[in-house]
PDB file of C-alpha atoms and ligand atoms in Angstrom:
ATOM      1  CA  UNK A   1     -28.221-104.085 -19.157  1.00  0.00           C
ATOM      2  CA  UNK A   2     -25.533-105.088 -21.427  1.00  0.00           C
ATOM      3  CA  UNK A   3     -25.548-109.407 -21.964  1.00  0.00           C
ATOM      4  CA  UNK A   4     -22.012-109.197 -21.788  1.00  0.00           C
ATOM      5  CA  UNK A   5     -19.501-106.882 -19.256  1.00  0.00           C
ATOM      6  CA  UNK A   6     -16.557-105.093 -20.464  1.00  0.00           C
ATOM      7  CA  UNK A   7     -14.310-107.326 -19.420  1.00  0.00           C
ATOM      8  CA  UNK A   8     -15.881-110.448 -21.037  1.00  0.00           C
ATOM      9  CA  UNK A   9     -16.274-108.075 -24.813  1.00  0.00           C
ATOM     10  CA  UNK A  10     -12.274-106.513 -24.018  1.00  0.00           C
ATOM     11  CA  UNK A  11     -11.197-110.267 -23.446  1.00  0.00           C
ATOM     12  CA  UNK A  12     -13.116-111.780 -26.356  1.00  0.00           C
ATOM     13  CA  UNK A  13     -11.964-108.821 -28.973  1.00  0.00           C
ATOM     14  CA  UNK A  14      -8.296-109.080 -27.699  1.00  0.00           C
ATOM     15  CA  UNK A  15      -7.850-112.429 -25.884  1.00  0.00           C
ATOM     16  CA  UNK A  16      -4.196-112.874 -24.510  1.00  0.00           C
ATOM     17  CA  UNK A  17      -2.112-116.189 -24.444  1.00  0.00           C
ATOM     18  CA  UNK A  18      -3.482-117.493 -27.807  1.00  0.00           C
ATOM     19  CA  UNK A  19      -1.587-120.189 -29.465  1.00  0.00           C
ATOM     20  CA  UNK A  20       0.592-123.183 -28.680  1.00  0.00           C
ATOM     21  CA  UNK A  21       3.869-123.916 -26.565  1.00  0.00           C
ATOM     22  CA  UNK A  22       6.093-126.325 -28.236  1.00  0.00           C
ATOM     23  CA  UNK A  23       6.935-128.877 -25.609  1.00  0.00           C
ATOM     24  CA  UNK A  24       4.510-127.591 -23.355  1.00  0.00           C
ATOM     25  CA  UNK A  25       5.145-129.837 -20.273  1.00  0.00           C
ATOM     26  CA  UNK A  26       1.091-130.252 -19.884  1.00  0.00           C
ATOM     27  CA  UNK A  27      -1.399-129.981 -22.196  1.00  0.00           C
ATOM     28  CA  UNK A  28      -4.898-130.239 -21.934  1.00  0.00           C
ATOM     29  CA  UNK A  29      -8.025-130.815 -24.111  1.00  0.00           C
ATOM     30  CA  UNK A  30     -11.583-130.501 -23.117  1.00  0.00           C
ATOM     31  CA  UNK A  31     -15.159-130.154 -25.090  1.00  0.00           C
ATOM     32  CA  UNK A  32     -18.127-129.512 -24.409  1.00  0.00           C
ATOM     33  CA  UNK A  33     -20.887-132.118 -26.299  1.00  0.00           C
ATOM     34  CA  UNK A  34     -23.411-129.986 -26.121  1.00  0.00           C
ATOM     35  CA  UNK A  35     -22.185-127.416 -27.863  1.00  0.00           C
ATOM     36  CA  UNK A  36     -19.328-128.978 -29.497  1.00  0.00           C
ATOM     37  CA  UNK A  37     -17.228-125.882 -28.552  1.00  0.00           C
ATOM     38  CA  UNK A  38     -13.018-127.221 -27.668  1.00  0.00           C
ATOM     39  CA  UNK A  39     -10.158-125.594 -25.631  1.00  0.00           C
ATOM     40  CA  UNK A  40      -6.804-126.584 -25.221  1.00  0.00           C
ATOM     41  CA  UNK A  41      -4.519-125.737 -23.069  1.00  0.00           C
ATOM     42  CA  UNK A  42      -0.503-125.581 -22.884  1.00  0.00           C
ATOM     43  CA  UNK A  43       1.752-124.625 -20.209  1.00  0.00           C
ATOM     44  CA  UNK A  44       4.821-124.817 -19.612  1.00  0.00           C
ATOM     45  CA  UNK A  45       6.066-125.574 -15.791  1.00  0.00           C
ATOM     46  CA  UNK A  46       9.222-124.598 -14.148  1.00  0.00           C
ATOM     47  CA  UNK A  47       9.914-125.191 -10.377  1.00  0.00           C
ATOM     48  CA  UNK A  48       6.736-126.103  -9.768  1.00  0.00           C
ATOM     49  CA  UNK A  49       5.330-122.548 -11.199  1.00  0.00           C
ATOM     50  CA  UNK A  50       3.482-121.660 -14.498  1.00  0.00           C
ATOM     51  CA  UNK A  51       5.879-119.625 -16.266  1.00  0.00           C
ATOM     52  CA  UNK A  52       4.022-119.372 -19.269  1.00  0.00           C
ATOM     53  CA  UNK A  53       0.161-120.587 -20.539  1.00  0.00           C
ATOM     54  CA  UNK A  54      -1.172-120.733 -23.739  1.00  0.00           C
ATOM     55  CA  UNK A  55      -4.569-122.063 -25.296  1.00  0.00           C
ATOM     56  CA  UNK A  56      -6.472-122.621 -28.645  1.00  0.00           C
ATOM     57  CA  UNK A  57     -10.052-122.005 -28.529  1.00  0.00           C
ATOM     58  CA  UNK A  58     -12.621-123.477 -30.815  1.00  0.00           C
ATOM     59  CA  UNK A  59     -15.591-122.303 -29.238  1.00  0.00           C
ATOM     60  CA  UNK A  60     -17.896-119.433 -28.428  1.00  0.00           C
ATOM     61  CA  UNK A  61     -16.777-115.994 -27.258  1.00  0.00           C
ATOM     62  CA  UNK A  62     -17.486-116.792 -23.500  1.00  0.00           C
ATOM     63  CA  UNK A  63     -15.056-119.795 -23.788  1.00  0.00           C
ATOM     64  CA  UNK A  64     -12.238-117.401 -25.519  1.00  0.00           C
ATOM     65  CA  UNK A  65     -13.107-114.739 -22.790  1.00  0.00           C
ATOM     66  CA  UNK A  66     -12.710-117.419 -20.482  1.00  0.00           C
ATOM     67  CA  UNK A  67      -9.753-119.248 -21.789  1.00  0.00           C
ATOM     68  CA  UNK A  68      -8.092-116.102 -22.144  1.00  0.00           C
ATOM     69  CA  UNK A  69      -8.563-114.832 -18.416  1.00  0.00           C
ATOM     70  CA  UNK A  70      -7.995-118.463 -16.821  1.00  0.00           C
ATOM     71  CA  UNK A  71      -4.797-118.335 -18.568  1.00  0.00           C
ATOM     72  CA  UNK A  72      -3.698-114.604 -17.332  1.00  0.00           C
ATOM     73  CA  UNK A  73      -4.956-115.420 -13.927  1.00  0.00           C
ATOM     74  CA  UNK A  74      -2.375-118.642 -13.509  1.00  0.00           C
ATOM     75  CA  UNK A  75       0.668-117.087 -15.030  1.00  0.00           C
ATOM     76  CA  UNK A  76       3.503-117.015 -12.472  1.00  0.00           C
ATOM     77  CA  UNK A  77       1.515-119.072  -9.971  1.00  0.00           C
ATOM     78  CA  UNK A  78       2.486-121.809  -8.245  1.00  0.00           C
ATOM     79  CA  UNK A  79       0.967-124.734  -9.841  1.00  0.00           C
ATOM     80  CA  UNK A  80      -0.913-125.462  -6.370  1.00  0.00           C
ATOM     81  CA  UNK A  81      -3.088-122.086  -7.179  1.00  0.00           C
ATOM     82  CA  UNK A  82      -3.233-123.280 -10.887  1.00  0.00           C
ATOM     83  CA  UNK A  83      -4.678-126.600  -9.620  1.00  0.00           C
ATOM     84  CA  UNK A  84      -6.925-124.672  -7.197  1.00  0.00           C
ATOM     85  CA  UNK A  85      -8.218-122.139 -10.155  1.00  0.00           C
ATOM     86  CA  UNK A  86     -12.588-122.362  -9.921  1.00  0.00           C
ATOM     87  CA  UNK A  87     -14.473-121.790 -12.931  1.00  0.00           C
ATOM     88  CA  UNK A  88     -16.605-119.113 -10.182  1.00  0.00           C
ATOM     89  CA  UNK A  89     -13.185-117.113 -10.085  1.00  0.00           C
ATOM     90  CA  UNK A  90     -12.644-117.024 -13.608  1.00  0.00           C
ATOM     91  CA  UNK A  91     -16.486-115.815 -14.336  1.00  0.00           C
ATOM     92  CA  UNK A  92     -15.818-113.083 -11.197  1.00  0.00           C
ATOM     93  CA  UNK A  93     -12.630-112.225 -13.112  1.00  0.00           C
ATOM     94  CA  UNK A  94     -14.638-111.431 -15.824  1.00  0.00           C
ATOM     95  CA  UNK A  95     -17.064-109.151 -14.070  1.00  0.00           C
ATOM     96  CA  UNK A  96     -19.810-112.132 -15.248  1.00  0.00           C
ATOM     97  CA  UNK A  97     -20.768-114.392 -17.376  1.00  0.00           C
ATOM     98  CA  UNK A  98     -24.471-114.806 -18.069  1.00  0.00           C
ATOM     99  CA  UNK A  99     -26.034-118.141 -16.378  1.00  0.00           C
ATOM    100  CA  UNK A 100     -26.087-120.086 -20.441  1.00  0.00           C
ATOM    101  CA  UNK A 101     -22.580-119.109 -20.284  1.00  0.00           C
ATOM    102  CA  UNK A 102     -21.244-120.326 -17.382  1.00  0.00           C
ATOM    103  CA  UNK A 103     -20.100-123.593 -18.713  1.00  0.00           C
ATOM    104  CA  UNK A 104     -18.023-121.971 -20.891  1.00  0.00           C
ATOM    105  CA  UNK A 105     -15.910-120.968 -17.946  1.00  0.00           C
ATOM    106  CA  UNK A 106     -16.240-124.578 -16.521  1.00  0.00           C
ATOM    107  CA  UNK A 107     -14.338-125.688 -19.769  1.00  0.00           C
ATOM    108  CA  UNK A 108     -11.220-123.302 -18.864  1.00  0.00           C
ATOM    109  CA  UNK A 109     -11.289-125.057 -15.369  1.00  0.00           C
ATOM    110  CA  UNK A 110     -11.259-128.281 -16.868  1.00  0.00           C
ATOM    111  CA  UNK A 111      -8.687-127.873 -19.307  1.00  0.00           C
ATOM    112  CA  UNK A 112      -5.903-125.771 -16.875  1.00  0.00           C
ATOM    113  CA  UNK A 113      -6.982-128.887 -14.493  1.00  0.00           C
ATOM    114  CA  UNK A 114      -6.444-131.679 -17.349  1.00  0.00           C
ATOM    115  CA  UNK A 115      -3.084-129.985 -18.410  1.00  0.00           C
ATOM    116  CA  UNK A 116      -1.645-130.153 -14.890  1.00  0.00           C
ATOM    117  CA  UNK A 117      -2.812-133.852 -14.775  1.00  0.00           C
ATOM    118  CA  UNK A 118      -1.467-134.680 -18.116  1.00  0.00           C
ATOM    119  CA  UNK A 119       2.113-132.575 -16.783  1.00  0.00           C
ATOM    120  CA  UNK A 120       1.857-135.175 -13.390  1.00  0.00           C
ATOM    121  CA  UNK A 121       1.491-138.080 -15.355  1.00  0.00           C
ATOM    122  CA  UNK A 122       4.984-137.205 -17.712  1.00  0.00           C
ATOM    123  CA  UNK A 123       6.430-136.251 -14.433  1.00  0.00           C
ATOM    124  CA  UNK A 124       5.793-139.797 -13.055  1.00  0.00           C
ATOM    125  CA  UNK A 125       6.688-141.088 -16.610  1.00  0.00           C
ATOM    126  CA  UNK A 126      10.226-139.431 -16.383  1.00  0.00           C
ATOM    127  CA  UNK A 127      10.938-140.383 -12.907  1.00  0.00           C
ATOM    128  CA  UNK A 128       9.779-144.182 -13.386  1.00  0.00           C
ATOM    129  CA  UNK A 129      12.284-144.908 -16.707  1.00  0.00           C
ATOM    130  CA  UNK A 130      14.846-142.896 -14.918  1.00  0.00           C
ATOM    131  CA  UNK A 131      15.216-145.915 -12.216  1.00  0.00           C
TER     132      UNK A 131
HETATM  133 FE1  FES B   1     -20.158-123.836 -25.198  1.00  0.00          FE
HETATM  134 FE2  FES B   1     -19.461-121.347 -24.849  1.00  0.00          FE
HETATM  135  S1  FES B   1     -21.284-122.070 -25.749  1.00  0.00           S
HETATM  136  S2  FES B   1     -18.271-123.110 -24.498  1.00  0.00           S
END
């Protein structure tokens, strides 16, 4: 059996949503120490739905797979579904991920996860120097 699905190689090959949103209104950054790989995420947040998500990869083709799919599979959601995104649906999404791969999914939960936070926080920022 193949280490890696179709999906996984098809993603990796020809990931979608690569790159940066300028004034992305949450970003997020997350590594792994372990294997030093790094994923950022931007999206950009309108009426409380993703209406666009983008993310640089520096990291193994699992994570780009991964990156690449988390980002497809919360594009026009509602950031509650963004926030509610497992790494388990992202590695189904991919038809698999082998077990010393899975973290690499975990890392496109985290980051989706720390954007939103990071979009919160400048959402409390505006409203609090608005008053
Ligand atoms: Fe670490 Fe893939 S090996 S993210």
């Amino acid at each position: 059996m193949a280490l890696y699905s179709e999906k996984v190689m098809e993603h990796f090959r020809n990931p979608r949503n690569t790159g940066v949103i300028e004034n992305a209104d949450g970003v997020g950054e997350v590594g792994n120490a372990k294997c030093g790989d790094i994923m950022k995420v931007y999206l950009k947040i309108e009426d409380d739905m993703i209406v666009d998500a983008k993310f640089e990869t520096f990291g193994c083709g699992s994570a780009i797979a991964s990156s690449s799919m988390a980002t497809e599979l919360i594009k026009g959601k509602p950031v509650s579904e963004a926030l509610a995104l497992t790494n388990q649906a992202v590695v189904e999404a991919l038809d698999g991920l082998p077990a010393h791969k899975i973290h690499c999914s975990v890392l496109a939960e985290e980051a989706i996860k720390k954007a939103l936070q990071d979009y919160y926080e400048k959402q409390d920022t505006t409203h609090s120097s608005g008053q």
